[in-house]
mmCIF file of C-alpha atoms and ligand atoms in Angstrom:
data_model
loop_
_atom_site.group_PDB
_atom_site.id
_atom_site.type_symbol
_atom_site.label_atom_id
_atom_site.label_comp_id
_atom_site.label_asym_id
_atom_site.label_seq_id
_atom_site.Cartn_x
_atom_site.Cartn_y
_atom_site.Cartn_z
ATOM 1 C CA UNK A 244 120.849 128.293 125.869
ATOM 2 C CA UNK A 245 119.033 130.294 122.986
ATOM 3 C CA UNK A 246 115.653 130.166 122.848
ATOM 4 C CA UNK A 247 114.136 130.595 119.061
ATOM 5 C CA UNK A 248 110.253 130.292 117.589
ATOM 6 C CA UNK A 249 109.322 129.612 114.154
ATOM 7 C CA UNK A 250 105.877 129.373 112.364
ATOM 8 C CA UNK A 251 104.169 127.840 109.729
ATOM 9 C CA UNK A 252 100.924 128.018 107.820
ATOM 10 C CA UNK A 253 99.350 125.453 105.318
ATOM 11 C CA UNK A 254 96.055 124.817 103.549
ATOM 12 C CA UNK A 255 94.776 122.081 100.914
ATOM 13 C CA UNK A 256 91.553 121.895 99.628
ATOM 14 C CA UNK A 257 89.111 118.581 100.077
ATOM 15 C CA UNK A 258 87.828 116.628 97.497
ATOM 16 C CA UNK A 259 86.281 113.046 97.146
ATOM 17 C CA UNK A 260 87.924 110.039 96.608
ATOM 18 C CA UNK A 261 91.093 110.680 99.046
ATOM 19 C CA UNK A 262 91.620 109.642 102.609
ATOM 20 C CA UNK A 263 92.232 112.425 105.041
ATOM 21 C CA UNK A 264 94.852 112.389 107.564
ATOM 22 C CA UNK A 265 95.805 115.225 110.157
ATOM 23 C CA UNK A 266 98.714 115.082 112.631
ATOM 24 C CA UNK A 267 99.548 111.644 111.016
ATOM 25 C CA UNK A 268 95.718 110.286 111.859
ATOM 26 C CA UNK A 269 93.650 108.732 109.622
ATOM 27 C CA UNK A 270 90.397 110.211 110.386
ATOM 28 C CA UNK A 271 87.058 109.010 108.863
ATOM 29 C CA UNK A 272 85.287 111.527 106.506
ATOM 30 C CA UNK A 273 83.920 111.765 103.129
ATOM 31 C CA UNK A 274 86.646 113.579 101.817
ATOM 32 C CA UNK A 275 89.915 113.774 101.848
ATOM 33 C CA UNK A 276 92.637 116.498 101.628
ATOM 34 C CA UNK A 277 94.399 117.243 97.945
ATOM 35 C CA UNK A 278 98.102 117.520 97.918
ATOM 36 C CA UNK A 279 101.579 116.324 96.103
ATOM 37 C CA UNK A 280 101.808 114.218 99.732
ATOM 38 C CA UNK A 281 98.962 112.813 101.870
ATOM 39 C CA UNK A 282 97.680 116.556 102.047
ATOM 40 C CA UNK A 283 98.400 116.768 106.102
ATOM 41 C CA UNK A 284 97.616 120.712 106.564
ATOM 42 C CA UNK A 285 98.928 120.311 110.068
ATOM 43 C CA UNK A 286 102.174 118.413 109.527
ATOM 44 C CA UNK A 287 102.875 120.703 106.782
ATOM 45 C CA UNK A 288 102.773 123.313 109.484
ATOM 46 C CA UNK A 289 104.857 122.151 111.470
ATOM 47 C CA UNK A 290 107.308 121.426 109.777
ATOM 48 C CA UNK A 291 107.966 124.913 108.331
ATOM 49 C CA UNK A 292 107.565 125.957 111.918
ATOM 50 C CA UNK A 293 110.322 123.915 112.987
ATOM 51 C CA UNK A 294 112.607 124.942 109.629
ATOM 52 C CA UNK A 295 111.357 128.525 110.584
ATOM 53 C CA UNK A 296 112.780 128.458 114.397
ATOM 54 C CA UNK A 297 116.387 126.953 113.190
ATOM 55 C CA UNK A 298 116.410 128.932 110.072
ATOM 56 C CA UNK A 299 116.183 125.873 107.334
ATOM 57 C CA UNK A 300 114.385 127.165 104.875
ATOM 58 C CA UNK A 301 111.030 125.954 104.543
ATOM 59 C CA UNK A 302 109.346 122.806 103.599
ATOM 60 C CA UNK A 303 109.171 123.315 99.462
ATOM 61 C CA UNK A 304 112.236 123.800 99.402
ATOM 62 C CA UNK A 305 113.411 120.571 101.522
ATOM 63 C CA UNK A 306 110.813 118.520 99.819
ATOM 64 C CA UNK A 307 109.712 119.921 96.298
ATOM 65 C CA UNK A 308 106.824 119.033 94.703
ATOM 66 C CA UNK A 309 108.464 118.366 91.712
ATOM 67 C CA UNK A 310 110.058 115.155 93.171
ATOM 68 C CA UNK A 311 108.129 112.169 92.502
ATOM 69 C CA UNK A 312 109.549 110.678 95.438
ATOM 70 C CA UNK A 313 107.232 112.511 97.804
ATOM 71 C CA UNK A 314 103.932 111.674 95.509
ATOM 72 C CA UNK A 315 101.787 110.401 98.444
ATOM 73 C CA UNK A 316 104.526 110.579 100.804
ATOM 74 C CA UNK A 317 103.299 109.754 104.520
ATOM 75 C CA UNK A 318 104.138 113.150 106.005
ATOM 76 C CA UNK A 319 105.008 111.625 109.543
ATOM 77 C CA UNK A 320 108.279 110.631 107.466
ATOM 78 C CA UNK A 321 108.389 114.139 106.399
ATOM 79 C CA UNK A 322 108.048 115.741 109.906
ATOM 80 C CA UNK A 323 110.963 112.638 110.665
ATOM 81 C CA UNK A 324 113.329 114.272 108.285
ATOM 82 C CA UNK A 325 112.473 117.687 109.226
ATOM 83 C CA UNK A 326 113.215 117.108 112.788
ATOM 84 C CA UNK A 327 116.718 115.021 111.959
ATOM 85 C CA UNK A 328 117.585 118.235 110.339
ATOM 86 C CA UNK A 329 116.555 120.355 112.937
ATOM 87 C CA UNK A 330 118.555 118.164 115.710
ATOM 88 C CA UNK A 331 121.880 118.098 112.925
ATOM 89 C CA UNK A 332 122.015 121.541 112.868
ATOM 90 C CA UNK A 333 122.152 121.448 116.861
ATOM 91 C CA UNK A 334 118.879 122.559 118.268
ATOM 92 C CA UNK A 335 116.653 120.646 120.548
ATOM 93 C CA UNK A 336 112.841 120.817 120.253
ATOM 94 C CA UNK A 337 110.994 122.954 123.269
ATOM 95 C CA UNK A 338 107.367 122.698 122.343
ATOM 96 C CA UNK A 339 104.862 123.049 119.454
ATOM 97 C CA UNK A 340 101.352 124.400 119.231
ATOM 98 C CA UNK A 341 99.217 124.190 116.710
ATOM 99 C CA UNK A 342 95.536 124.773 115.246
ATOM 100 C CA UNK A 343 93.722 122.813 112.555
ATOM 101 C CA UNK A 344 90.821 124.886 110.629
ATOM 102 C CA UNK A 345 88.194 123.031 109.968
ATOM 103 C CA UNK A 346 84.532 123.041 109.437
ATOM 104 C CA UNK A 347 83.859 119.593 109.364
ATOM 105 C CA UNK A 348 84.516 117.060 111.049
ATOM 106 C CA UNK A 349 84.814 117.111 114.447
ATOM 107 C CA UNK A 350 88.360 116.391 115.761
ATOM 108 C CA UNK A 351 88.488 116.787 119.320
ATOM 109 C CA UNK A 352 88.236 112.989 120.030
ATOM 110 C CA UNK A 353 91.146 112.782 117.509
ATOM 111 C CA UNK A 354 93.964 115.167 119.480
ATOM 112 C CA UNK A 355 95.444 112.426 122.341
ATOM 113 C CA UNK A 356 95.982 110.464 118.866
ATOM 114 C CA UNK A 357 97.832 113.370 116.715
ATOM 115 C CA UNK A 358 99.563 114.381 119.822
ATOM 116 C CA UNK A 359 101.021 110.854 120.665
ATOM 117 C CA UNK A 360 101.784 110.633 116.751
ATOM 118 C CA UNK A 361 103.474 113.982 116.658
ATOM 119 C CA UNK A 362 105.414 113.630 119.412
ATOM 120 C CA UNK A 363 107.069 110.184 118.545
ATOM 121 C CA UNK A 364 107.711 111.837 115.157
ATOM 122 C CA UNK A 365 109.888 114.690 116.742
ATOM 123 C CA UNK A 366 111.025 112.499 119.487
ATOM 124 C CA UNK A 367 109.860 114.943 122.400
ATOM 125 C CA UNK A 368 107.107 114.055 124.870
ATOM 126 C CA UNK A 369 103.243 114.168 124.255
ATOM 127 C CA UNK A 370 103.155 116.488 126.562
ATOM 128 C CA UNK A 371 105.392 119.035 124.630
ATOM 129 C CA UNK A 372 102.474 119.248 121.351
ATOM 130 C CA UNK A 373 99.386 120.533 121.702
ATOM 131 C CA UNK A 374 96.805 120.355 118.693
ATOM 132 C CA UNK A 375 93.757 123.063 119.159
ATOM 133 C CA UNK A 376 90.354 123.287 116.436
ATOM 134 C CA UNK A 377 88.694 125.880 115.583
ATOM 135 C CA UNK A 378 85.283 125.921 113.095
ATOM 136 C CA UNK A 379 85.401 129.476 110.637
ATOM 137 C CA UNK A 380 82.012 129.843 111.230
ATOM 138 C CA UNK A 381 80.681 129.325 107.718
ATOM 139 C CA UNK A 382 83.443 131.616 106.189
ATOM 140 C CA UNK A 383 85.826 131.350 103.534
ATOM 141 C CA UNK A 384 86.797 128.426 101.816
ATOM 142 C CA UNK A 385 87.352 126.360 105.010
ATOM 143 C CA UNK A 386 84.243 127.644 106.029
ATOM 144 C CA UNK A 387 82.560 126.448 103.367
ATOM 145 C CA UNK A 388 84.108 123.193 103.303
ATOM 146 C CA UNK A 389 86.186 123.955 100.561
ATOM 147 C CA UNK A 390 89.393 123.419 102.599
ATOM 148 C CA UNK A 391 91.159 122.775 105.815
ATOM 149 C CA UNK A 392 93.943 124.728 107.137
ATOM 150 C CA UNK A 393 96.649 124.805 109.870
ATOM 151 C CA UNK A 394 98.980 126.893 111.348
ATOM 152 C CA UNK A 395 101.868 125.944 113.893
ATOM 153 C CA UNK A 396 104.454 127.701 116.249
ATOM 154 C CA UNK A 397 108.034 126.223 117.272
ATOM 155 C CA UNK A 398 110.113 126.780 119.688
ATOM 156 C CA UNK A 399 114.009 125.905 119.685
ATOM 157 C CA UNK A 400 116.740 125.818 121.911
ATOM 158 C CA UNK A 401 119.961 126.044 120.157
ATOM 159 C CA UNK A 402 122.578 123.612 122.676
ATOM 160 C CA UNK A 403 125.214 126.749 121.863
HETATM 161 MG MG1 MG B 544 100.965 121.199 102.330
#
């Protein structure tokens, strides 16, 4: 069995008058994040850490912006089709990891929720995600509140 890891990296900026979702959870704030999709920064990043690991490319490129089709797509469908692809090119999902950056607000009581989400998404146990925060302490644009950002590792077993 071959053992592979992939990352991934995403940020969208918040603004008024959207809901904001991360890891799939609606989460109640006054702002919400921007995006072509529901904006989730750390489905985003997992997803190109999964395409990453297997070598797939990455997720513009499996779901463009361009296409109208994903205008406000629910990314747990996303991070569905990215994990179909994942299994049809014969790899099995080890375990994910993942940080959200953001200033505000507080998500801690939100991970058992993003976990359970993720994890039915990709079809591995809860136990197999784990979803860390971090503040930037007043820095940069996530800092500032401008933004929230993730970034996500993979790891793959290929069954040959
Ligand atoms: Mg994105």
């Amino acid at each position: 069995m071959r053992a592979r890891i992939g990352i991934g990296y995403d940020v969208h900026r918040l603004a008024p008058g959207s809901r904001l979702v991360l890891g799939g959870v609606p989460i109640p704030f006054d702002r919400g994040l921007e995006g072509h999709s529901d904006g989730d920064v750390l489905l985003h990043a997992i997803i190109d850490a999964l395409l990453g690991a297997c070598g797939l490319g990455n997720i513009g490129e499996l779901y463009p912006d361009t296409d109208r089709r994903y205008r406000g797509a629910d990314s747990r469908r996303l991070l569905e089709g990215a994990a179909a692809r994942v299994r049809n090119a014969g790899y099995r999902i080890g375990n994910i990891d993942s940080n959200i950056f953001a200033e505000r607000p507080r998500l801690l009581d939100y991970f058992p929720a993003m976990k359970a989400s993720i994890a039915e998404a990709l079809e591995i146990a809860a136990a197999d995600v784990h979803v860390k925060a971090k503040t930037m302490e007043g820095l940069d644009a996530v800092g500032s509140g401008e933004a929230i950002a993730a970034q996500a590792v993979a790891l793959v077993f290929a069954d040959s």
